[in-house]
mmCIF file of C-alpha atoms in Angstrom:
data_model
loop_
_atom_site.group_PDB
_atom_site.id
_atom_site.type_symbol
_atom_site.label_atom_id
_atom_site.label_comp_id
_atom_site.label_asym_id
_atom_site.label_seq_id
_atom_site.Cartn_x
_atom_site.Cartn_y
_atom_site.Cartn_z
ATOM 1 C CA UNK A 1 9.016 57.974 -55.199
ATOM 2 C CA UNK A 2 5.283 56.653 -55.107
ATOM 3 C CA UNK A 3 3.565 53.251 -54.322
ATOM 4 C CA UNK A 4 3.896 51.566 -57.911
ATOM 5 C CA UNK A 5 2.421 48.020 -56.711
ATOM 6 C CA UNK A 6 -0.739 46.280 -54.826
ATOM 7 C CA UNK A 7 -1.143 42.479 -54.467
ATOM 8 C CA UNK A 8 -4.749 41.196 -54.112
ATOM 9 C CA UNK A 9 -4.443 37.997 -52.732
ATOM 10 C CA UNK A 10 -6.679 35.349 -50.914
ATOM 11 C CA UNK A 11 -6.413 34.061 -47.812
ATOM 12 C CA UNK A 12 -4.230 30.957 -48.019
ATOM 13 C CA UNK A 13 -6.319 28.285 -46.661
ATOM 14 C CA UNK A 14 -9.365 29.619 -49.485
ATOM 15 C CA UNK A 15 -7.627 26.982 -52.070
ATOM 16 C CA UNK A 16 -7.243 24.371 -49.931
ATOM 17 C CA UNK A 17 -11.069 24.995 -49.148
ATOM 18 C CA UNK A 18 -12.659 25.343 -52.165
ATOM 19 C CA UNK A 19 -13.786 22.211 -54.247
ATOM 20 C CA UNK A 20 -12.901 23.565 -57.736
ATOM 21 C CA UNK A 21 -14.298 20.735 -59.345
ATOM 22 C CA UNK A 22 -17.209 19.756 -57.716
ATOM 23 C CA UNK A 23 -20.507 20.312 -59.753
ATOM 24 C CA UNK A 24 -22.649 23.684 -58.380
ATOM 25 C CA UNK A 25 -25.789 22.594 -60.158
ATOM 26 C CA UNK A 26 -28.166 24.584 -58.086
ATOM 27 C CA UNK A 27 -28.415 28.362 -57.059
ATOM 28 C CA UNK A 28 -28.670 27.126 -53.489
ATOM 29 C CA UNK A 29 -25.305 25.342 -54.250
ATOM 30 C CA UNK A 30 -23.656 27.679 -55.028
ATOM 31 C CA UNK A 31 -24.665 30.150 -52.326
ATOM 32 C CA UNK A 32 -23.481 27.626 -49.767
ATOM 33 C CA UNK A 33 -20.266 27.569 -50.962
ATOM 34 C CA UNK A 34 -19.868 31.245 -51.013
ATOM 35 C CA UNK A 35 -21.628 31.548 -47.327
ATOM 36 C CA UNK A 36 -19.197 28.906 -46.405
ATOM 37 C CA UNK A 37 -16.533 31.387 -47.825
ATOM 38 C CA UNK A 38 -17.800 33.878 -45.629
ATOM 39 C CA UNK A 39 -18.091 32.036 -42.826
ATOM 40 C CA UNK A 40 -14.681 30.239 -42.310
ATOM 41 C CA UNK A 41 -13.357 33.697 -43.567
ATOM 42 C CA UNK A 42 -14.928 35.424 -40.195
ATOM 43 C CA UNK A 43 -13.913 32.101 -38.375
ATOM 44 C CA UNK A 44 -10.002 32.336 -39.237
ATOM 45 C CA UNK A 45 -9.750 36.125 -38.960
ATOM 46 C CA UNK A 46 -8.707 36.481 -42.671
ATOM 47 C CA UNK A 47 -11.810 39.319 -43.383
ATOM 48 C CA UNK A 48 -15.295 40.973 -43.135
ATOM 49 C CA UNK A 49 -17.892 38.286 -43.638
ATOM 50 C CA UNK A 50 -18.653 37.882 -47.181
ATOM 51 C CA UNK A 51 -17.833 35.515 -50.106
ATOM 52 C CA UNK A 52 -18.245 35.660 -53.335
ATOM 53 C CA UNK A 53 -17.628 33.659 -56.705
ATOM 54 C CA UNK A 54 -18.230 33.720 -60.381
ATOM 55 C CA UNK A 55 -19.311 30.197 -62.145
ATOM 56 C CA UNK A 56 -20.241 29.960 -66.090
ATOM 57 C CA UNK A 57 -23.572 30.361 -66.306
ATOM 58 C CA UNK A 58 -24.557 26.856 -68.213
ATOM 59 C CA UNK A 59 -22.252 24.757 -67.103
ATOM 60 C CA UNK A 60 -22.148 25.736 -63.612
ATOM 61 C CA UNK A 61 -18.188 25.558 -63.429
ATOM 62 C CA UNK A 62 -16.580 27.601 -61.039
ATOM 63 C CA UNK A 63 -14.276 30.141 -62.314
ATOM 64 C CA UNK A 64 -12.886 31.961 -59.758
ATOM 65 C CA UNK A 65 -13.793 32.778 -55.587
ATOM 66 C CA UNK A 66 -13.196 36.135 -53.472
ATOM 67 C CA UNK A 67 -13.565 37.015 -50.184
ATOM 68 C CA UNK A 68 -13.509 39.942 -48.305
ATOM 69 C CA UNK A 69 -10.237 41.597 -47.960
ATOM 70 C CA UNK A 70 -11.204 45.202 -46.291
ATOM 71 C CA UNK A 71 -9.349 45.253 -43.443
ATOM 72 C CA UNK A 72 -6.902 42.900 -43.420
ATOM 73 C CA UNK A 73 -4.935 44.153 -46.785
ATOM 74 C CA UNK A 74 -5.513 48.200 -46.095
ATOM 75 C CA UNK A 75 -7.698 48.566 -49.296
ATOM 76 C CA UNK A 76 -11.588 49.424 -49.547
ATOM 77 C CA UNK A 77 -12.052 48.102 -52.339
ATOM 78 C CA UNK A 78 -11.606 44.434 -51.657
ATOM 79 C CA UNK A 79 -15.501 43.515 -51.020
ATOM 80 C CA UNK A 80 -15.648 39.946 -52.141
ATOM 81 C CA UNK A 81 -16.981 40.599 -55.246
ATOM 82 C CA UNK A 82 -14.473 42.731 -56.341
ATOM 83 C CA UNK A 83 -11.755 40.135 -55.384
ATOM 84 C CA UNK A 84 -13.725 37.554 -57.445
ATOM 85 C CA UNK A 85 -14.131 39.292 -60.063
ATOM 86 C CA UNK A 86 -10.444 40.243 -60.284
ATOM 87 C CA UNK A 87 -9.634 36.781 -60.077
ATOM 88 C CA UNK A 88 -12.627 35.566 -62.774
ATOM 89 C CA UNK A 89 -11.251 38.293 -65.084
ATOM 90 C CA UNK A 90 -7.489 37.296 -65.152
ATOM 91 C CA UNK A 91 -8.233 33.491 -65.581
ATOM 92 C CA UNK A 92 -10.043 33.925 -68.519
ATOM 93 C CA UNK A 93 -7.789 36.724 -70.082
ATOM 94 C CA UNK A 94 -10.464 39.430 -70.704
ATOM 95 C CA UNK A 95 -11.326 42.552 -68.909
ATOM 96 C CA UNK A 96 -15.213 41.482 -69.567
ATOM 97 C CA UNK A 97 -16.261 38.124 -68.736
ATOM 98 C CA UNK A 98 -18.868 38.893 -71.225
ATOM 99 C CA UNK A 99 -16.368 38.774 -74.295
ATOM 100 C CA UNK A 100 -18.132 37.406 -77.306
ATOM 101 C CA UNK A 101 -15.792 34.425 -77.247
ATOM 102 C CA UNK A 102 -16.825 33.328 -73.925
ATOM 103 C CA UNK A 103 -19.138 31.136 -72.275
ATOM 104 C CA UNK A 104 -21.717 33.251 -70.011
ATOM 105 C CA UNK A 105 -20.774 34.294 -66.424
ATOM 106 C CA UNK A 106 -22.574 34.546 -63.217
ATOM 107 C CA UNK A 107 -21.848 36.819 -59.735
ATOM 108 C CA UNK A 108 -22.814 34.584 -56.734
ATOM 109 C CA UNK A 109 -22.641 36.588 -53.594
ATOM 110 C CA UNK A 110 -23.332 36.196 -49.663
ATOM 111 C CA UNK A 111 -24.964 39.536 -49.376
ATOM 112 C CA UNK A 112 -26.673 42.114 -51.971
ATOM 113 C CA UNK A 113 -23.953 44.093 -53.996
ATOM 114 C CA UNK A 114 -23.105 47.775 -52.583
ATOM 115 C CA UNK A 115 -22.844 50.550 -54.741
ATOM 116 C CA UNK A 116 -19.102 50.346 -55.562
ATOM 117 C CA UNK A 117 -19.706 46.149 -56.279
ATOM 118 C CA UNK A 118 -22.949 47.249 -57.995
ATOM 119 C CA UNK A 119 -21.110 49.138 -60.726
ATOM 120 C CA UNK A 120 -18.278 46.829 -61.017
ATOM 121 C CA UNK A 121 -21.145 44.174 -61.852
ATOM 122 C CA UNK A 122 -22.166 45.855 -64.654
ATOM 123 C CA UNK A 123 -18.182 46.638 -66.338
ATOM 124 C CA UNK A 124 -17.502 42.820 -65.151
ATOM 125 C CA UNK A 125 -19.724 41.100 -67.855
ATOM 126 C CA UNK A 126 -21.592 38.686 -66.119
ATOM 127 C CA UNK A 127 -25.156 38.572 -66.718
ATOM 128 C CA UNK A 128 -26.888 37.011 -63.666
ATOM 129 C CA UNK A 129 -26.329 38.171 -60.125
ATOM 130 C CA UNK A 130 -27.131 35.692 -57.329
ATOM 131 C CA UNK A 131 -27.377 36.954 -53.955
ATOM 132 C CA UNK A 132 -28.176 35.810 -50.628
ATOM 133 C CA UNK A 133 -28.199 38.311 -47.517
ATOM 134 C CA UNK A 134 -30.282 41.531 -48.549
ATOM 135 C CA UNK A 135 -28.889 45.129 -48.150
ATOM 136 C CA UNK A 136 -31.477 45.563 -45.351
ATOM 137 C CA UNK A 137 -29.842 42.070 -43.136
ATOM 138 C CA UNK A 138 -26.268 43.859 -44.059
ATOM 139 C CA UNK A 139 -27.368 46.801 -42.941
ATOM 140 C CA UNK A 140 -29.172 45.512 -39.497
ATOM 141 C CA UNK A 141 -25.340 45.024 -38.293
ATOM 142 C CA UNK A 142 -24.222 48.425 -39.713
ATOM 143 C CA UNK A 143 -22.746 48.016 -43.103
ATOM 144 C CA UNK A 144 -23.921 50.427 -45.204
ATOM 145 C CA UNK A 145 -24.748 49.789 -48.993
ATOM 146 C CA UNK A 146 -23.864 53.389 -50.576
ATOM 147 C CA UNK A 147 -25.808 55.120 -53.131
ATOM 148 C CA UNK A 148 -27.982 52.070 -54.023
ATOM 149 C CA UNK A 149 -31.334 52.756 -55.650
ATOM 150 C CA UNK A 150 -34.442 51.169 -56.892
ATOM 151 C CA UNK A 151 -33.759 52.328 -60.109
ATOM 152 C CA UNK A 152 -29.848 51.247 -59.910
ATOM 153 C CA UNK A 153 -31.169 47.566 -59.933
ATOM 154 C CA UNK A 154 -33.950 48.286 -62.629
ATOM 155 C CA UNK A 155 -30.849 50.312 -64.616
ATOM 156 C CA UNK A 156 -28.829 46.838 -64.380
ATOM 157 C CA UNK A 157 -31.518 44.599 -65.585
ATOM 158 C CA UNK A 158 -31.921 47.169 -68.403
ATOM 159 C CA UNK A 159 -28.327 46.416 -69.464
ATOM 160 C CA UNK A 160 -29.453 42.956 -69.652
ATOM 161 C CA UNK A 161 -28.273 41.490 -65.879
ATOM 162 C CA UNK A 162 -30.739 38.980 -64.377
ATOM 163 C CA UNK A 163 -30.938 39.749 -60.526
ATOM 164 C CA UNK A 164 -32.082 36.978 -58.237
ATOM 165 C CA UNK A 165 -32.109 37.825 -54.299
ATOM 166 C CA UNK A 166 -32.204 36.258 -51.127
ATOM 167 C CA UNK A 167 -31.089 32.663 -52.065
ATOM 168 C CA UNK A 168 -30.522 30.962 -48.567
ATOM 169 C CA UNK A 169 -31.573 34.553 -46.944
ATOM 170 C CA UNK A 170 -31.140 33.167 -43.572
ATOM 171 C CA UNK A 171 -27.735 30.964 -43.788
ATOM 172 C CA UNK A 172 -26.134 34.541 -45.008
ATOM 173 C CA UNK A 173 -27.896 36.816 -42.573
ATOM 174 C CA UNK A 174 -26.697 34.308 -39.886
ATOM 175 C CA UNK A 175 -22.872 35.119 -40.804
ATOM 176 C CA UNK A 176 -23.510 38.828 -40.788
ATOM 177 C CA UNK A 177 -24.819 38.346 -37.352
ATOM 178 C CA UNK A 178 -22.273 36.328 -36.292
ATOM 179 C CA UNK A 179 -19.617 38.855 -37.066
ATOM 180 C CA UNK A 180 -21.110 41.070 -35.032
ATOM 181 C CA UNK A 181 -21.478 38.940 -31.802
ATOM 182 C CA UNK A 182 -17.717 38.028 -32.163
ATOM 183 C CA UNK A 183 -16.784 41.549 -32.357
ATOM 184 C CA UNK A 184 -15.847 42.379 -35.842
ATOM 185 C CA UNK A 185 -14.973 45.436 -37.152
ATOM 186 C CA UNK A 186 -17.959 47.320 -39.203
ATOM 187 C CA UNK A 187 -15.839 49.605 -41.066
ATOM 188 C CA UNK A 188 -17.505 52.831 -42.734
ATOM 189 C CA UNK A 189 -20.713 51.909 -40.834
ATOM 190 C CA UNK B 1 -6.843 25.347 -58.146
ATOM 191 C CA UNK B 2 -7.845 28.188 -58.989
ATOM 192 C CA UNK B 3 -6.406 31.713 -58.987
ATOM 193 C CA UNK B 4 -4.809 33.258 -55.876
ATOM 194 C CA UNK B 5 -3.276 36.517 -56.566
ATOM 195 C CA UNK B 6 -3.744 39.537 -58.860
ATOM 196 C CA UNK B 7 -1.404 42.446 -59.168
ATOM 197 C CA UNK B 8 -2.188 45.867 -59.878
ATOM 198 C CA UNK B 9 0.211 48.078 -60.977
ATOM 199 C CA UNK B 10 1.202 51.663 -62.435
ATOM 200 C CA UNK B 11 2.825 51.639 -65.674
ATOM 201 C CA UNK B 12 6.494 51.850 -65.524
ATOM 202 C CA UNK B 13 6.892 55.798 -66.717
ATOM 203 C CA UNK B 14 4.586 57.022 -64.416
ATOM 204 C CA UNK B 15 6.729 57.113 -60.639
ATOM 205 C CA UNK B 16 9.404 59.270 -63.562
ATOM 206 C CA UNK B 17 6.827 61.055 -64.590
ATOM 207 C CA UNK B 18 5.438 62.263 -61.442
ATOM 208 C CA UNK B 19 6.636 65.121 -59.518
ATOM 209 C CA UNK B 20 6.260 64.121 -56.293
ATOM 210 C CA UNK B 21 8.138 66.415 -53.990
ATOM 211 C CA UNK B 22 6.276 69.725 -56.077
ATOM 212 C CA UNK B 23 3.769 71.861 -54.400
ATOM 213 C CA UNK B 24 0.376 71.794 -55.955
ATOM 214 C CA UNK B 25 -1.436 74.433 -54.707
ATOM 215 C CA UNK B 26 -4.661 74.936 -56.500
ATOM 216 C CA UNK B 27 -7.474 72.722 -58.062
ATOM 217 C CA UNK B 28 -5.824 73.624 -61.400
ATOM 218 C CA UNK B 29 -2.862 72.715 -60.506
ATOM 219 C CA UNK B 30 -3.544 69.550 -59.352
ATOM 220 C CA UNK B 31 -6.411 68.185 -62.119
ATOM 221 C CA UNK B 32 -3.318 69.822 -64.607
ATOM 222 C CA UNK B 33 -1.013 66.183 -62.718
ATOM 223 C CA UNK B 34 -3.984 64.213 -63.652
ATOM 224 C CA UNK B 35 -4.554 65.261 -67.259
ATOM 225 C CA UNK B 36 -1.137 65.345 -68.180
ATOM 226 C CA UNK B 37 -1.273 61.952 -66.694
ATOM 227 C CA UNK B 38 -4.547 60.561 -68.363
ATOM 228 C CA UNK B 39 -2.939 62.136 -71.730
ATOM 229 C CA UNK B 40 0.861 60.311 -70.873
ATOM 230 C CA UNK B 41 -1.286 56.805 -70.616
ATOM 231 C CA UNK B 42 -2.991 57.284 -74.265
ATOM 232 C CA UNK B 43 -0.221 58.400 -75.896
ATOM 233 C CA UNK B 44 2.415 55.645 -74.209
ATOM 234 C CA UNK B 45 -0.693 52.912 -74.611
ATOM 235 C CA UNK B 46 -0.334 51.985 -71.181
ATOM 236 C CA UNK B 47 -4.462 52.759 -70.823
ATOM 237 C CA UNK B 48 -7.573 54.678 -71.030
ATOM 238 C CA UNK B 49 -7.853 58.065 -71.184
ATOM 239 C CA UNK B 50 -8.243 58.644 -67.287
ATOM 240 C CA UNK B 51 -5.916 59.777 -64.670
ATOM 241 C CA UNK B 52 -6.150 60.487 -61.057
ATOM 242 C CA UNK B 53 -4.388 60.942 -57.485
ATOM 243 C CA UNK B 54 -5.456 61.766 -53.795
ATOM 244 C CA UNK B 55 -4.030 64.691 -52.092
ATOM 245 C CA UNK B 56 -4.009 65.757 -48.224
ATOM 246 C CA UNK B 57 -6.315 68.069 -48.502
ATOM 247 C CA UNK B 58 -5.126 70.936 -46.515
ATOM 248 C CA UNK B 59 -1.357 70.569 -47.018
ATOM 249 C CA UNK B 60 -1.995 69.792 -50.982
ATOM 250 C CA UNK B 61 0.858 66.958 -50.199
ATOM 251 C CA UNK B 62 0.794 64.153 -53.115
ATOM 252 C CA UNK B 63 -0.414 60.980 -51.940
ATOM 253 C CA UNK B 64 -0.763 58.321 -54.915
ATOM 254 C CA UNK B 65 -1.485 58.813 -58.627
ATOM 255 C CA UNK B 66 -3.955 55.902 -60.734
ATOM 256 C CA UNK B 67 -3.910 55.914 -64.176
ATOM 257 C CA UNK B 68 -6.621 54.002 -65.801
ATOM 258 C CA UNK B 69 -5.565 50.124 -66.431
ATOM 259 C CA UNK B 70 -8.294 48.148 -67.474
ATOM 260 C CA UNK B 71 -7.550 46.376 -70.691
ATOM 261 C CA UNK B 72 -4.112 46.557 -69.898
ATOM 262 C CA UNK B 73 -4.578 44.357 -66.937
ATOM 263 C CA UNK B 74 -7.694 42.849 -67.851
ATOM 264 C CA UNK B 75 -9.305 44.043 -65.018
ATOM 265 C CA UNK B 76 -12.553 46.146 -65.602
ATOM 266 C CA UNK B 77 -12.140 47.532 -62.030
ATOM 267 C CA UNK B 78 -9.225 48.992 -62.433
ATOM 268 C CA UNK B 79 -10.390 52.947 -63.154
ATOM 269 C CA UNK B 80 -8.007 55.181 -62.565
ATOM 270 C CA UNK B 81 -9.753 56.505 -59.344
ATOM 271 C CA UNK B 82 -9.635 52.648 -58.284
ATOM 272 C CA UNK B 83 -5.639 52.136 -58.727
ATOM 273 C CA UNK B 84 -5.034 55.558 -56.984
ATOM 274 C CA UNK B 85 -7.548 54.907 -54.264
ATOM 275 C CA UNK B 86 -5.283 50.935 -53.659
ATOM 276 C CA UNK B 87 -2.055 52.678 -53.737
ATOM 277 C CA UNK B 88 -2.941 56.115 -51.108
ATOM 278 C CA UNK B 89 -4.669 53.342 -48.954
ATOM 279 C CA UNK B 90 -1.849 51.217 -48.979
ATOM 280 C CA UNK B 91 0.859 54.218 -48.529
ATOM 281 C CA UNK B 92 -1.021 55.473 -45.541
ATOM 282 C CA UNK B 93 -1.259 52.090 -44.156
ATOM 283 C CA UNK B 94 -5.289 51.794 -43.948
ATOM 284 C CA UNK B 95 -8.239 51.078 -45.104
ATOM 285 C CA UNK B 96 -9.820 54.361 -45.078
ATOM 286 C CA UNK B 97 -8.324 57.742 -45.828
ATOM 287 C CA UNK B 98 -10.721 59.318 -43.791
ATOM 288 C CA UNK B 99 -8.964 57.630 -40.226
ATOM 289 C CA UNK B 100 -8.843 59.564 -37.334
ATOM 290 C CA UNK B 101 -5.251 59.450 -37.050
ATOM 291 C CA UNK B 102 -4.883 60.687 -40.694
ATOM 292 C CA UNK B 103 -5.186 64.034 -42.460
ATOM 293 C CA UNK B 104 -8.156 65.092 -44.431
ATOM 294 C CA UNK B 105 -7.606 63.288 -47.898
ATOM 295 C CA UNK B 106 -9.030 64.141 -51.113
ATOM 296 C CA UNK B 107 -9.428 62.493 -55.145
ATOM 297 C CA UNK B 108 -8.735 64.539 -57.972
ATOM 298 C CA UNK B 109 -9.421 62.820 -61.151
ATOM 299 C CA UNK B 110 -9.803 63.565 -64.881
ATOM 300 C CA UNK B 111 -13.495 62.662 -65.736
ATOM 301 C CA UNK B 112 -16.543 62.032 -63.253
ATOM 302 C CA UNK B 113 -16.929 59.211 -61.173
ATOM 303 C CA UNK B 114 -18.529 56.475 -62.152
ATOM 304 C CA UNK B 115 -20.997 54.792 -60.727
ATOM 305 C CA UNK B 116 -18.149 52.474 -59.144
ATOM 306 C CA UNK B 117 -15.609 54.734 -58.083
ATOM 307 C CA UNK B 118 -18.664 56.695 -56.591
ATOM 308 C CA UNK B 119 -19.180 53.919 -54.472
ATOM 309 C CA UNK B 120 -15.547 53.274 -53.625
ATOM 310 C CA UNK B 121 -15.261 57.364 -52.921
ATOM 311 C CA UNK B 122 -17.587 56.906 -50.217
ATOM 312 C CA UNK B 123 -15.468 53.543 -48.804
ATOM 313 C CA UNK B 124 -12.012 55.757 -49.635
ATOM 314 C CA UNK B 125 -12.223 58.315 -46.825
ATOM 315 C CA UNK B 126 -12.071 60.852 -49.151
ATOM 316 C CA UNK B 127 -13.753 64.095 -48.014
ATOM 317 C CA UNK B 128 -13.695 65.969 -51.303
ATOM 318 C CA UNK B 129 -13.377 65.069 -54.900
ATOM 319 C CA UNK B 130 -12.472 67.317 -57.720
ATOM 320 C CA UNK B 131 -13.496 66.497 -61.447
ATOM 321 C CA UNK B 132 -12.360 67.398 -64.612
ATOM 322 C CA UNK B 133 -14.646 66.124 -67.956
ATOM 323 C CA UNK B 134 -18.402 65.519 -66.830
ATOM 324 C CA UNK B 135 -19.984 62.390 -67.650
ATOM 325 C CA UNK B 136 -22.266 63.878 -70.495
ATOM 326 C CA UNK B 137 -18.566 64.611 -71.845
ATOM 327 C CA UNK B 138 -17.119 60.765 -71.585
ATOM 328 C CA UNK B 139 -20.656 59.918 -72.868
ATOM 329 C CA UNK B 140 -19.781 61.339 -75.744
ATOM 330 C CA UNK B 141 -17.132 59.575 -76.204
ATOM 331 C CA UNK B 142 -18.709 56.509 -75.699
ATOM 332 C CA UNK B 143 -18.007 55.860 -72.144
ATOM 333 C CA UNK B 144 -20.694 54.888 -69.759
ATOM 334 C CA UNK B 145 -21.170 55.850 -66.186
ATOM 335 C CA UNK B 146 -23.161 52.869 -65.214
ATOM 336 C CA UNK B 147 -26.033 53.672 -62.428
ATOM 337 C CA UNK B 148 -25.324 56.774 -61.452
ATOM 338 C CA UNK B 149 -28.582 59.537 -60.312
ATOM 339 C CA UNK B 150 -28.588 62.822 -58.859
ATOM 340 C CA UNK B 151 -29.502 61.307 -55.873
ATOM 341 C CA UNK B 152 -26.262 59.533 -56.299
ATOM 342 C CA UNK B 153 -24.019 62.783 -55.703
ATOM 343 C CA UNK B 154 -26.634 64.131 -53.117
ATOM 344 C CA UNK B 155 -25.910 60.885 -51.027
ATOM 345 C CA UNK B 156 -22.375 61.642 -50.905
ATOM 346 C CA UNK B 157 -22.732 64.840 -49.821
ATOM 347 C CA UNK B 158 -25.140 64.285 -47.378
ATOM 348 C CA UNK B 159 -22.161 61.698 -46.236
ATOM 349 C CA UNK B 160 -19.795 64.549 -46.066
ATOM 350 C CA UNK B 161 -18.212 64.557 -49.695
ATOM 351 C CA UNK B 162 -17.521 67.647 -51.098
ATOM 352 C CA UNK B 163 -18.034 67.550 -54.922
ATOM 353 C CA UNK B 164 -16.222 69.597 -57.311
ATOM 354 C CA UNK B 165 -16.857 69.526 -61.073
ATOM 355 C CA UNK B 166 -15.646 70.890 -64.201
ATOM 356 C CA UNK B 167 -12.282 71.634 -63.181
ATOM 357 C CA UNK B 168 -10.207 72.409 -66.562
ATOM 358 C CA UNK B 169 -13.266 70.670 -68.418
ATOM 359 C CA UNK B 170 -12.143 71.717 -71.688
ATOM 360 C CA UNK B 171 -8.749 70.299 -71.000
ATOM 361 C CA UNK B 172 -10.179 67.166 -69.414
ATOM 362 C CA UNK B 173 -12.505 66.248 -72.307
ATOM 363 C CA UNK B 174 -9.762 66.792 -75.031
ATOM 364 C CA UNK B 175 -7.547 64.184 -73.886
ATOM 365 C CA UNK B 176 -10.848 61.837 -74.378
ATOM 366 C CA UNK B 177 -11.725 62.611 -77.529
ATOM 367 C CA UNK B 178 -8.156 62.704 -78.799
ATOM 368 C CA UNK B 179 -8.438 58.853 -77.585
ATOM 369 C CA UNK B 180 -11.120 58.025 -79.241
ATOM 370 C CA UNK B 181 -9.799 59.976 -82.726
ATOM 371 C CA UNK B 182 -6.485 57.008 -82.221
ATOM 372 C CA UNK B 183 -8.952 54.771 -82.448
ATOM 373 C CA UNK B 184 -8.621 54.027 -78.443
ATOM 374 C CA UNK B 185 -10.997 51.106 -77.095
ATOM 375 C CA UNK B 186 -14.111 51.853 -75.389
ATOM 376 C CA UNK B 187 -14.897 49.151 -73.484
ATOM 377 C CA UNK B 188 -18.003 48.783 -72.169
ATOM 378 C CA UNK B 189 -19.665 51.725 -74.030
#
């Protein structure tokens, strides 16, 4: 008899948090909210410190949020992008948020995808990636990024995904650093 | 309000289907579990063509299975390699497979990597992967590997991954393009 089941779930408070229908107009918008994610995520020992969430492109609603699960729920694989995109993916009812019957999607993440969260960005189907702490701030408090290239972001902008970095560097950096001076866990550092 | 949960989950025939308590002793042995099991998931429609499951290494002890679930689910993350990474984490009770406390783990799936589950090998634990089809093989079949460079493979070994490829290719492949001759979906291609 094997394991036949995993739950992803988010913290509880993250629904309480989030303002799901609040206008994001701006990139710097919506970085703060998922920095805020990542913050009060550190701050009520739910997770690593990232956030993450997908909007539609255009109109700037907010489909779905993640956070980062790691530790806390025994499974790699729960970076906060991966969460969100779980999330994004089963709200709209498509395994591709870039089904021909849907409005655009957008990734907006605290810190620069890793190589696992890279991938998934391209089989998720959004077409702009938003991201605020760089792989080099991440790494500065020991998370490593994986088997990330030049030419893996020039291979995703190829497949037609618009990359846009370091939105609110700083702010995101600051949680990454934070983490660290309370103690957290770098895992797989 | 917005979405708070997502479950992942085996198909029901698979914890039947699987032999759990039965040695498997060689590389053939155990990449013949994950082909029958990629085949099972075709020809049940359960999934993609893809099957795989981590082993302890040195005692060749069964683990968790994954069979591929992504427009089942609607959840492009969930590669086979993904579902059986969720459930051996969650079985062992950690976030890495690779734990001191733990035996020496290892992934044995039906077709390469991709440039995903690379990542998530290196987050896994894992210490060795075995592969069945290459990715020139899925390719042509349709199926992308995203991102993925020699460099790619190099920086997993250089992280202490053993790679193993073209394990029962022949075998491997088949089940593919029988999927693709049912007129199987290939997302993403």
């Amino acid at each position: 008899m094997g394991q036949t089941e995993v739950r992803v779930t988010l913290p509880d408070w993250v629904d309480r948090f989030v303002e799901w229908d609040c206008p994001y107009p701006s990139d710097e918008d919506r970085m703060r909210l998922v920095i805020a994610l990542a913050r009060e995520n550190v701050e009520r020992g739910t997770g690593g410190p990232f956030g993450a969430a997908v909007f539609e492109r255009d109109s700037h609603r907010l489909v779905a949020v993640g956070v980062n699960r790691v530790i806390e729920s025994n499974n790699s694989m729960l970076h906060a992008e991966m969460v969100a995109f779980m999330l994004a993916q089963q709200r709209v009812g498509s395994y591709t948020l870039g089904a021909a019957e849907l409005p655009t999607h957008e990734l907006v993440t605290s810190s620069e995808p890793c190589a696992m969260c890279l991938g998934a960005v391209l089989w998720s189907g959004v077409r702009r990636v938003v991201s605020g702490a760089t792989w080099e701030d991440a790494r500065k408090v020991g998370f490593e990024e994986g088997p990330v290239f030049p030419e893996s972001f020039r291979f995703l902008e190829e497949h037609g995904v618009t990359l846009v970095r370091g939105v609110l560097r700083d702010e995101a950096a600051e949680v990454l650093r934070d983490y660290l001076r309370r103690g957290g866990t770098v895992y797989n550092g």
